[in-house]
Coordinates of C-alpha atoms in Angstrom, one line a residue:
Chain A
M1 CA 39.7 26.7 14.8
L2 CA 36.3 28.5 14.9
K3 CA 35.3 28.7 18.6
E4 CA 33.0 25.9 19.8
L5 CA 32.2 24.5 16.4
T6 CA 31.9 20.8 17.2
P7 CA 29.3 18.2 16.1
L8 CA 25.8 18.7 17.4
A9 CA 25.0 16.5 20.4
S10 CA 21.7 15.0 19.3
H11 CA 19.7 14.2 16.2
S12 CA 16.0 14.6 15.9
N13 CA 13.9 12.3 13.6
G14 CA 14.1 12.9 9.9
V15 CA 17.4 14.6 9.3
D16 CA 20.0 14.1 6.7
C17 CA 23.6 15.4 6.5
R18 CA 22.6 18.7 4.9
H19 CA 19.9 19.4 7.5
L20 CA 22.4 18.7 10.3
S21 CA 25.2 20.8 8.8
V22 CA 22.8 23.8 8.4
F23 CA 21.5 23.3 11.9
N24 CA 25.0 23.4 13.4
L25 CA 26.1 26.3 11.2
L26 CA 23.0 28.4 12.2
N27 CA 23.4 27.4 15.8
Y28 CA 27.0 28.6 15.6
K29 CA 25.8 31.9 14.2
Q30 CA 23.5 32.1 17.3
Y31 CA 20.2 31.7 15.3
S32 CA 18.0 30.3 18.0
H33 CA 15.2 28.8 15.9
F34 CA 17.6 26.8 13.7
E35 CA 15.5 23.6 13.9
S36 CA 12.6 25.3 12.1
V37 CA 14.4 26.4 8.9
W38 CA 13.6 23.3 6.8
K39 CA 9.9 23.3 6.1
Q40 CA 9.0 22.6 2.5
C41 CA 6.9 19.5 1.8
G42 CA 5.3 18.5 -1.5
L43 CA 4.4 15.2 -3.2
F44 CA 5.3 14.4 -6.8
Y45 CA 6.0 11.3 -8.9
T46 CA 9.0 11.5 -11.3
K47 CA 9.3 9.0 -14.1
P48 CA 11.9 8.5 -16.8
T49 CA 9.2 7.6 -19.3
D50 CA 5.5 7.1 -19.2
D51 CA 5.8 3.3 -19.1
A52 CA 8.6 2.9 -16.6
P53 CA 8.2 3.0 -12.8
G54 CA 9.6 6.1 -11.1
L55 CA 10.3 7.7 -7.7
L56 CA 8.2 9.8 -5.3
R57 CA 9.7 13.1 -4.4
S58 CA 8.9 16.0 -2.0
K59 CA 11.2 18.9 -2.9
Y60 CA 9.8 22.0 -4.6
L61 CA 12.3 24.7 -3.5
N62 CA 16.0 24.9 -3.8
I63 CA 18.0 25.7 -0.7
E64 CA 18.1 29.4 -1.3
E65 CA 14.4 29.6 -1.6
E66 CA 13.7 27.4 1.3
M67 CA 15.9 29.4 3.7
H68 CA 14.4 32.6 2.5
L69 CA 10.8 31.5 2.9
V70 CA 9.5 33.2 6.0
H71 CA 12.9 33.0 7.8
N72 CA 14.5 35.5 5.4
I73 CA 17.9 33.8 5.7
D74 CA 20.1 34.5 2.7
A75 CA 21.7 31.3 1.6
F76 CA 24.1 31.0 -1.4
S77 CA 25.0 27.8 -3.1
L78 CA 28.3 28.4 -4.9
K79 CA 29.9 26.1 -7.5
T80 CA 33.3 26.5 -9.2
I81 CA 35.7 24.3 -11.1
D82 CA 38.6 26.6 -10.0
S83 CA 40.4 24.9 -7.1
Q84 CA 42.5 27.9 -6.1
G85 CA 39.4 30.1 -6.1
F86 CA 37.6 27.6 -3.9
I87 CA 40.6 27.5 -1.5
N88 CA 40.7 31.3 -1.4
D89 CA 37.1 31.4 -0.4
C90 CA 37.7 28.8 2.3
L91 CA 40.5 30.8 3.8
K92 CA 38.4 34.0 3.6
S93 CA 35.5 32.3 5.4
I94 CA 37.8 31.2 8.3
K95 CA 39.4 34.6 8.5
H96 CA 36.0 36.3 8.8
N97 CA 34.7 33.7 11.3
D98 CA 32.0 32.8 8.8
P99 CA 32.0 29.0 8.4
I100 CA 30.8 27.4 5.1
I101 CA 29.2 24.0 4.4
V102 CA 31.1 22.0 1.8
Y103 CA 29.7 19.1 -0.2
V104 CA 32.1 16.1 -0.2
D105 CA 32.4 12.6 -1.7
T106 CA 32.6 10.0 1.2
Y107 CA 34.7 7.7 -1.0
Y108 CA 37.6 10.3 -0.6
L109 CA 36.8 11.5 2.9
K110 CA 39.7 10.2 5.0
G111 CA 38.5 9.0 8.4
N112 CA 34.9 8.5 7.4
F113 CA 33.3 5.1 7.6
Y114 CA 32.7 5.1 3.8
F115 CA 36.2 6.1 2.9
Q116 CA 37.3 4.0 -0.1
K117 CA 34.1 2.0 0.3
K118 CA 31.2 4.0 -1.2
H119 CA 30.6 7.2 -3.2
M120 CA 28.0 9.2 -1.4
L121 CA 27.3 12.9 -1.6
H122 CA 27.7 14.3 2.0
T123 CA 28.1 17.6 3.7
V124 CA 30.6 18.9 6.3
I125 CA 31.4 22.3 7.9
L126 CA 34.8 23.8 7.3
A127 CA 35.8 24.8 10.8
D128 CA 39.5 25.7 10.5
V129 CA 42.5 25.9 8.1
E130 CA 45.9 26.1 9.7
D131 CA 49.2 25.2 8.1
D132 CA 47.3 23.8 5.1
I133 CA 45.4 21.4 7.4
F134 CA 41.7 21.6 6.8
T135 CA 39.4 20.8 9.8
L136 CA 36.0 19.5 8.9
V137 CA 33.0 19.0 11.3
D138 CA 30.7 16.0 10.4
D139 CA 27.4 16.2 12.3
T140 CA 26.1 13.0 10.8
F141 CA 28.9 10.8 12.1
Y142 CA 29.8 13.0 15.1
Q143 CA 33.3 13.3 13.7
I144 CA 36.0 15.9 13.2
Y145 CA 38.5 15.3 10.3
Q146 CA 41.8 16.9 9.7
L147 CA 42.8 16.7 6.1
E148 CA 45.8 17.9 4.1
K149 CA 45.0 20.3 1.3
T150 CA 45.3 17.7 -1.4
D151 CA 42.9 15.3 0.4
F152 CA 40.5 18.1 1.1
L153 CA 40.4 19.1 -2.6
K154 CA 40.0 15.5 -3.6
T155 CA 36.9 14.9 -1.4
A156 CA 35.4 18.3 -2.1
N157 CA 35.6 17.8 -5.9
I158 CA 32.1 16.3 -6.5
K159 CA 30.1 15.4 -9.6
R160 CA 27.2 17.8 -10.4
D161 CA 25.3 17.5 -13.8
D162 CA 28.2 15.5 -15.3
K163 CA 30.8 18.1 -14.3
Y164 CA 33.3 17.9 -11.4
V165 CA 32.9 21.0 -9.2
Y166 CA 33.5 22.4 -5.8
N167 CA 30.1 23.2 -4.2
Y168 CA 29.7 25.1 -1.0
L169 CA 27.1 26.9 0.9
T170 CA 27.3 30.2 2.8
F171 CA 24.7 31.9 4.9
S172 CA 23.9 35.5 5.9
L173 CA 21.6 36.3 8.8
K174 CA 21.6 40.0 8.2
N175 CA 18.0 40.1 7.2
A176 CA 16.8 37.0 9.1
K177 CA 13.7 37.0 11.2
D178 CA 14.3 36.0 14.8
I179 CA 10.7 35.2 15.8
L180 CA 8.2 33.8 13.3
E181 CA 4.6 35.2 13.4
T182 CA 1.3 33.5 12.9
K183 CA 1.2 34.7 9.3
D184 CA 4.5 33.0 8.6
F185 CA 3.2 29.6 9.7
L186 CA 0.0 30.1 7.7
K187 CA 2.1 31.0 4.6
V188 CA 4.0 27.7 4.9
I189 CA 0.8 25.7 5.6
N190 CA -0.7 27.3 2.5
Q191 CA 2.3 26.6 0.3
N192 CA 2.8 23.0 1.4
K193 CA -1.0 22.4 1.0
I194 CA -0.7 23.5 -2.6
Y195 CA 2.3 21.3 -3.3
L196 CA 0.9 18.3 -1.4
S197 CA -2.5 18.5 -3.1
G198 CA -0.7 18.8 -6.5
D199 CA -3.1 21.5 -7.7
L200 CA -0.3 23.4 -9.5
K201 CA -0.2 26.1 -12.2
E202 CA 1.7 25.6 -15.4
E203 CA 4.7 27.7 -14.2
Q204 CA 4.9 25.8 -10.9
L205 CA 5.0 22.5 -12.8
Q206 CA 7.7 23.9 -15.1
K207 CA 9.8 25.0 -12.1
L208 CA 9.4 21.5 -10.6
S209 CA 10.7 20.0 -13.8
N210 CA 13.7 22.3 -13.6
L211 CA 14.4 21.2 -10.1
H212 CA 14.1 17.5 -10.8
R213 CA 16.2 17.3 -13.9
D214 CA 17.1 13.6 -13.6
Y215 CA 13.5 12.4 -14.1
P216 CA 10.6 14.7 -15.3
V217 CA 7.7 15.3 -12.8
K218 CA 4.8 13.4 -14.3
I219 CA 2.1 13.4 -11.6
T220 CA 1.5 15.5 -8.5
G221 CA -0.4 15.2 -5.2
M222 CA -2.6 12.3 -4.2
N223 CA -2.5 10.9 -7.8
A224 CA 1.3 10.5 -7.4
I225 CA 0.7 7.8 -4.8
T226 CA -2.0 6.1 -6.8
Q227 CA 0.3 5.9 -9.9
F228 CA 3.3 4.8 -7.9
V229 CA 1.4 1.9 -6.3
K230 CA -0.1 1.0 -9.7
D231 CA 3.4 1.0 -11.4
Y232 CA 5.0 -1.1 -8.7
K233 CA 2.2 -3.6 -8.4
Y234 CA 3.7 -5.3 -11.5
F235 CA 6.8 -6.2 -9.4
E236 CA 4.7 -8.2 -6.9
T237 CA 4.5 -11.1 -9.4
E238 CA 8.3 -11.1 -10.0
Q239 CA 10.5 -13.7 -8.3
E240 CA 13.1 -11.2 -7.4
I241 CA 13.6 -7.4 -7.4
S242 CA 17.0 -5.9 -8.2
Q243 CA 19.1 -4.4 -5.4
E244 CA 19.2 -1.1 -7.4
I245 CA 15.4 -0.9 -7.4
Y246 CA 15.2 -1.6 -3.6
Y247 CA 17.9 1.0 -3.0
S248 CA 16.4 3.8 -5.0
L249 CA 13.0 3.2 -3.4
Y250 CA 14.7 3.2 0.0
L251 CA 16.3 6.6 -0.7
S252 CA 13.2 8.2 -2.2
L253 CA 10.9 7.1 0.5
M254 CA 13.4 8.3 3.1
E255 CA 13.4 11.6 1.4
L256 CA 9.6 11.8 1.7
A257 CA 9.9 10.9 5.4
N258 CA 12.5 13.5 6.1
Y259 CA 10.6 16.3 4.3
H260 CA 7.5 15.4 6.3
Y261 CA 9.4 15.3 9.6
R262 CA 11.0 18.7 8.9
Y263 CA 7.5 20.2 8.1
F264 CA 6.3 18.7 11.4
S265 CA 9.3 20.2 13.3
F266 CA 8.7 23.6 11.7
L267 CA 5.1 23.6 12.8
K268 CA 6.0 22.7 16.3
F269 CA 7.5 26.2 16.7
C270 CA 4.0 27.7 16.1
K271 CA 2.8 29.1 19.5
L272 CA -0.9 29.2 18.6
K273 CA -3.0 27.3 21.0
D274 CA -5.3 25.8 18.5
P275 CA -6.7 22.2 18.4
D276 CA -6.7 22.3 14.6
I277 CA -2.9 23.0 14.6
D278 CA -2.5 20.1 17.1
E279 CA -4.5 17.9 14.8
L280 CA -2.4 18.8 11.8
L281 CA 0.8 18.1 13.9
D282 CA -0.5 14.6 14.8
L283 CA -1.3 13.9 11.1
L284 CA 2.1 15.1 10.0
E285 CA 3.9 13.0 12.6
D286 CA 1.9 9.9 11.6
M287 CA 2.6 10.5 7.9
S288 CA 6.3 11.2 8.5
Q289 CA 6.6 7.9 10.3
E290 CA 4.6 6.0 7.7
W291 CA 7.0 7.1 5.0
R292 CA 9.9 6.2 7.3
V293 CA 8.5 2.7 7.9
S294 CA 8.0 2.2 4.2
S295 CA 11.6 3.3 3.6
N296 CA 12.9 0.9 6.3
M297 CA 10.9 -1.9 4.7
M298 CA 12.9 -1.4 1.5
L299 CA 16.2 -1.4 3.3
K300 CA 15.4 -4.7 4.9
A301 CA 13.9 -6.1 1.7
M302 CA 17.2 -5.3 0.0
Y303 CA 19.2 -7.0 2.7
K304 CA 17.1 -10.1 2.8
N305 CA 15.7 -10.1 -0.8
D306 CA 12.3 -10.3 0.8
L307 CA 9.4 -9.7 -1.6
N308 CA 6.9 -9.8 1.3
L309 CA 8.3 -6.6 2.7
F310 CA 7.9 -5.0 -0.8
K311 CA 4.2 -5.9 -0.7
R312 CA 3.9 -4.5 2.8
M313 CA 5.6 -1.3 1.6
L314 CA 3.0 -0.9 -1.2
R315 CA 0.1 -1.4 1.2
K316 CA 1.6 1.1 3.6
V317 CA 2.1 3.7 0.9
E318 CA -1.4 3.2 -0.3
N319 CA -2.7 3.8 3.2
I320 CA -0.9 7.1 3.5
K321 CA -3.5 8.5 1.1
M322 CA -6.0 8.7 3.9
N323 CA -3.7 10.7 6.2
L324 CA -2.8 13.0 3.2
Q325 CA -6.5 13.7 2.6
L326 CA -7.0 14.5 6.2
T327 CA -3.9 16.7 6.2
L328 CA -5.2 18.7 3.2
E329 CA -8.6 19.1 4.8
R330 CA -7.2 20.2 8.2
S331 CA -4.8 22.7 6.5
A332 CA -7.8 24.2 4.6
I333 CA -9.8 24.5 7.9
I334 CA -6.9 26.4 9.5
L335 CA -6.3 28.7 6.6
C336 CA -10.1 29.4 6.4
K337 CA -10.3 30.0 10.2
Y338 CA -7.5 32.6 10.1
K339 CA -8.8 34.1 6.8
Y340 CA -5.5 33.5 5.1
Q341 CA -5.7 34.5 1.5
G342 CA -2.1 35.4 0.8
D343 CA 0.9 37.1 2.2
F344 CA -0.7 40.3 3.5
Q345 CA -4.4 39.4 3.7
Y346 CA -4.4 37.7 7.0
V347 CA -6.6 38.6 10.0
D348 CA -5.5 37.4 13.4
Chain B
M1 CA -3.7 -9.4 45.4
D2 CA -1.0 -9.5 42.8
P3 CA -1.9 -6.6 40.4
F4 CA 0.3 -8.0 37.5
V5 CA -0.9 -10.3 34.7
I6 CA 2.0 -11.7 32.7
V7 CA 1.2 -12.4 29.1
N8 CA 2.9 -15.3 27.3
L9 CA 3.8 -14.0 23.8
E10 CA 5.4 -17.2 22.5
A11 CA 2.7 -18.0 20.0
Y12 CA 3.1 -14.6 18.4
F13 CA 6.9 -14.6 18.1
N14 CA 8.1 -14.1 14.5
I15 CA 11.7 -13.2 14.7
K16 CA 14.9 -14.1 16.6
G17 CA 16.7 -11.0 18.0
I18 CA 19.0 -12.6 20.5
S19 CA 22.0 -14.8 19.6
T20 CA 25.0 -16.3 21.4
L21 CA 28.7 -15.7 20.5
K22 CA 28.8 -19.3 19.3
N23 CA 25.9 -18.8 16.9
I24 CA 25.7 -15.2 15.9
N25 CA 24.2 -16.0 12.5
S26 CA 21.1 -17.5 14.2
A27 CA 19.5 -14.1 15.0
D28 CA 18.8 -10.9 13.2
F29 CA 17.1 -8.2 15.3
S30 CA 17.8 -5.2 13.0
G31 CA 16.8 -6.8 9.8
L32 CA 20.4 -6.0 8.7
G33 CA 22.1 -8.9 10.5
S34 CA 22.7 -7.6 14.1
S35 CA 21.4 -9.0 17.4
Y36 CA 21.5 -8.7 21.2
P37 CA 24.0 -10.9 23.1
A38 CA 22.3 -13.7 25.0
E39 CA 25.1 -13.8 27.5
E40 CA 24.2 -10.4 28.8
L41 CA 20.4 -11.0 29.1
P42 CA 18.3 -13.1 31.4
K43 CA 17.5 -16.8 30.8
K44 CA 14.0 -17.8 30.0
G45 CA 11.6 -17.2 32.8
V46 CA 10.1 -14.5 35.0
T47 CA 12.4 -11.5 35.6
T48 CA 11.5 -8.4 37.5
I49 CA 12.3 -5.0 36.1
N50 CA 11.4 -1.8 38.0
D51 CA 9.1 -3.9 40.3
T52 CA 7.3 -5.3 37.3
P53 CA 7.5 -9.0 36.5
F54 CA 7.9 -10.0 32.8
L55 CA 8.2 -13.4 31.1
F56 CA 11.6 -13.1 29.4
P57 CA 11.8 -15.3 26.2
D58 CA 13.9 -18.3 25.6
S59 CA 17.0 -17.0 23.7
E60 CA 17.8 -20.6 22.6
S61 CA 14.5 -20.9 20.8
I62 CA 14.2 -20.4 17.0
V63 CA 12.2 -17.2 17.7
D64 CA 12.3 -15.0 20.7
S65 CA 10.4 -11.8 20.0
L66 CA 7.8 -10.3 17.7
T67 CA 7.8 -7.4 15.2
F68 CA 4.6 -5.5 14.5
D69 CA 2.7 -7.2 11.7
E70 CA -0.9 -6.5 12.4
Q71 CA -1.2 -9.4 14.9
L72 CA -4.2 -9.7 17.2
I73 CA -2.8 -10.7 20.6
K74 CA -5.2 -12.5 23.0
L75 CA -5.1 -11.2 26.5
P76 CA -6.8 -12.5 29.7
R77 CA -10.0 -10.4 29.5
G78 CA -10.0 -7.7 32.2
L79 CA -9.9 -4.1 33.3
Y80 CA -6.3 -2.9 33.3
K81 CA -4.6 0.3 34.5
R82 CA -1.3 -0.1 32.6
L83 CA 0.5 -2.0 29.9
H84 CA 4.1 -2.7 30.5
I85 CA 6.4 -3.6 27.6
L86 CA 9.9 -4.9 27.2
G87 CA 10.9 -3.9 23.7
A88 CA 12.9 -1.7 21.3
A89 CA 12.9 -0.4 17.8
D90 CA 15.5 -0.8 15.0
N91 CA 16.6 1.8 12.4
G92 CA 15.1 4.7 14.3
S93 CA 12.6 5.3 17.1
F94 CA 8.8 5.0 16.5
R95 CA 5.5 5.7 18.2
E96 CA 3.0 3.3 16.8
K97 CA -0.8 2.9 17.1
V98 CA -2.0 -0.1 19.1
Y99 CA -5.6 -0.9 19.4
L100 CA -7.3 -2.3 22.5
V101 CA -10.2 -4.5 21.5
D102 CA -12.9 -5.9 23.8
G103 CA -14.9 -7.7 21.1
I104 CA -17.2 -4.8 20.2
K105 CA -15.3 -1.6 21.1
K106 CA -11.8 -0.7 19.8
S107 CA -9.8 2.1 21.3
Q108 CA -6.4 3.4 20.3
I109 CA -3.3 4.0 22.3
K110 CA 0.2 4.9 21.1
V111 CA 3.3 3.0 22.1
G112 CA 6.7 4.6 21.7
L113 CA 9.9 2.5 21.5
T114 CA 13.3 4.1 21.1
G115 CA 15.9 2.5 18.9
W116 CA 17.9 -0.3 20.4
I117 CA 21.2 1.4 19.9
V118 CA 20.0 5.0 20.8
P119 CA 21.6 5.8 24.2
E120 CA 18.8 7.8 25.7
P121 CA 15.0 7.3 25.5
H122 CA 12.8 9.3 23.1
Y123 CA 9.5 8.2 24.7
S124 CA 10.2 8.4 28.5
E125 CA 11.0 4.7 28.7
K126 CA 13.3 3.2 31.4
K127 CA 16.3 1.1 30.6
A128 CA 15.6 -2.5 31.4
F129 CA 18.8 -4.0 30.1
I130 CA 22.0 -2.3 28.7
C131 CA 24.4 -4.6 26.9
S132 CA 28.1 -3.9 26.6
M133 CA 28.2 -5.0 22.9
G134 CA 26.2 -6.2 20.0
Y135 CA 26.6 -9.1 17.6
S136 CA 26.7 -8.6 13.9
Q137 CA 26.6 -11.4 11.2
S138 CA 29.2 -9.5 9.1
E139 CA 31.4 -7.9 11.8
G140 CA 31.1 -10.4 14.8
I141 CA 31.3 -8.7 18.2
V142 CA 30.6 -4.9 17.8
R143 CA 31.6 -2.9 20.9
E144 CA 30.8 0.5 19.2
F145 CA 27.1 0.2 20.1
K146 CA 25.5 -0.8 23.4
P147 CA 22.1 -2.3 22.7
I148 CA 19.3 -1.5 25.1
I149 CA 16.0 -3.3 25.9
W150 CA 13.5 -0.6 27.0
H151 CA 10.8 -0.8 29.7
Q152 CA 7.8 1.2 28.4
T153 CA 4.7 1.8 30.5
V154 CA 1.5 2.9 28.8
D155 CA -1.5 4.2 30.8
L156 CA -4.7 2.5 29.6
N157 CA -6.9 5.3 31.0
N158 CA -9.8 3.1 32.1
V159 CA -10.7 2.2 28.5
G160 CA -12.9 -0.7 29.8
D161 CA -12.5 -4.4 29.6
I162 CA -9.9 -5.5 27.0
E163 CA -9.5 -8.9 25.4
F164 CA -7.1 -8.3 22.5
L165 CA -4.2 -6.0 21.5
Q166 CA -4.1 -5.3 17.8
L167 CA -0.8 -4.2 16.5
S168 CA -0.1 -2.1 13.4
D169 CA 2.4 -2.9 10.6
N170 CA 5.9 -1.8 11.4
P171 CA 8.7 -4.3 11.2
A172 CA 11.0 -2.0 13.2
M173 CA 8.9 -2.3 16.4
H174 CA 9.9 -5.3 18.6
L175 CA 8.3 -6.8 21.7
F176 CA 10.0 -9.3 23.9
A177 CA 7.5 -9.4 26.7
I178 CA 4.3 -7.6 28.0
T179 CA 2.7 -7.5 31.4
L180 CA -0.7 -6.0 32.3
E181 CA -1.3 -4.2 35.6
K182 CA -4.7 -4.2 37.1
G183 CA -6.4 -1.1 38.5
D184 CA -6.9 -0.4 42.2

């Protein structure tokens, strides 16, 4: 087994299984600022059709792009349908003391709480292979599983774009930056400001649509919230809302919360003593929590079939617009103060 | 002079978070069917935690605690040094805005409450009660988690006379009791 690769001891706010697996893997590789690597935060509204209600989303970069942004970490997401090729890569990773993150289906993950109960896309770290026993580290559930090869292949064979594949992530820190500079933080503040404001160019919109292939991105920025609330107001007059709607709202609002929490955590690594940065941090912490509370409301509404919680969620989401506006303004003040105009035009 | 002013929250209770083994289905602290075990908590009445007296609620009542729903809680008007809270959060840990109102002025403080099944505090609270098990409407007795009621203390920083506490909207924030501490 790879030395000292055990589940991380504690969880900060706003993390999912993928965040935690990456944290643990980078920590194992002795990358000290591992909690800063997730940082993208945008705001979009994806809808199946113009008439139907949709979901709010936050992601605008794939994992390779996000890890590379300012941290220069080289991440590779590999997919294959070839089980033997996948196993060979797993064995190679262990031999070279270079752990990989494997996507799994919880329904087939023996030892997990959701085994034979629920299909959920999940991540684990492959920590060892010995005598055809595969040892997996699960940071979300603080567990270590030991699976036979057939069980490992079963849980690792996941559905992506209507195809069953083996999907795993590898990381190289060869070019990674150890210490982030002021310009790195400004770069992310600038980029997130663009994607939170929704003031996007045609090619940026096109890229977003490629990233969110399930539903097209219809509206961005502040208007995304306005349209979301408008679309779902209709449901306030219903007697009952389906479990599927509650559950998809719960997941998408949780995603929004997690991306905001991650941006907040990233910015906490900034060493600048600046009241505007402190103010931006406060705003981001508040917004992260507001998204989280909205998401919790949907979880409880689903359990109790409580329409009142649905109405409270809509009010809360509507109120987030105020903090979003203040966040955009504070970001602009910071970028202006440090004369940030792009990657190499910054004056300290 | 006794510096503590115990506040009776009964009129504001809107949820039942404590159940007995005989009647597990009567309470739902988490909003997902789980509750604290009454057998491991005090009976109704004044109980002292970390030298601070609190009015612990009646766990046999239909409601025994409140979740944040923008309530305006009436307080004995006065100048207070600290606010003491017995409470916990569910489905995460939260730091929420609370407003101190004196009729004209409104000032903001933040109250952090750690999740009820999180073993260590996120917001420097002290552990008031640690239960050895929780109750679940679907699972019965659950020994995998050890529910905690936290004692949170918030400095009021001489904000002036206060007459009301105004809560924000967060159904995951729960209060069982509050006590105010007067200044020197």
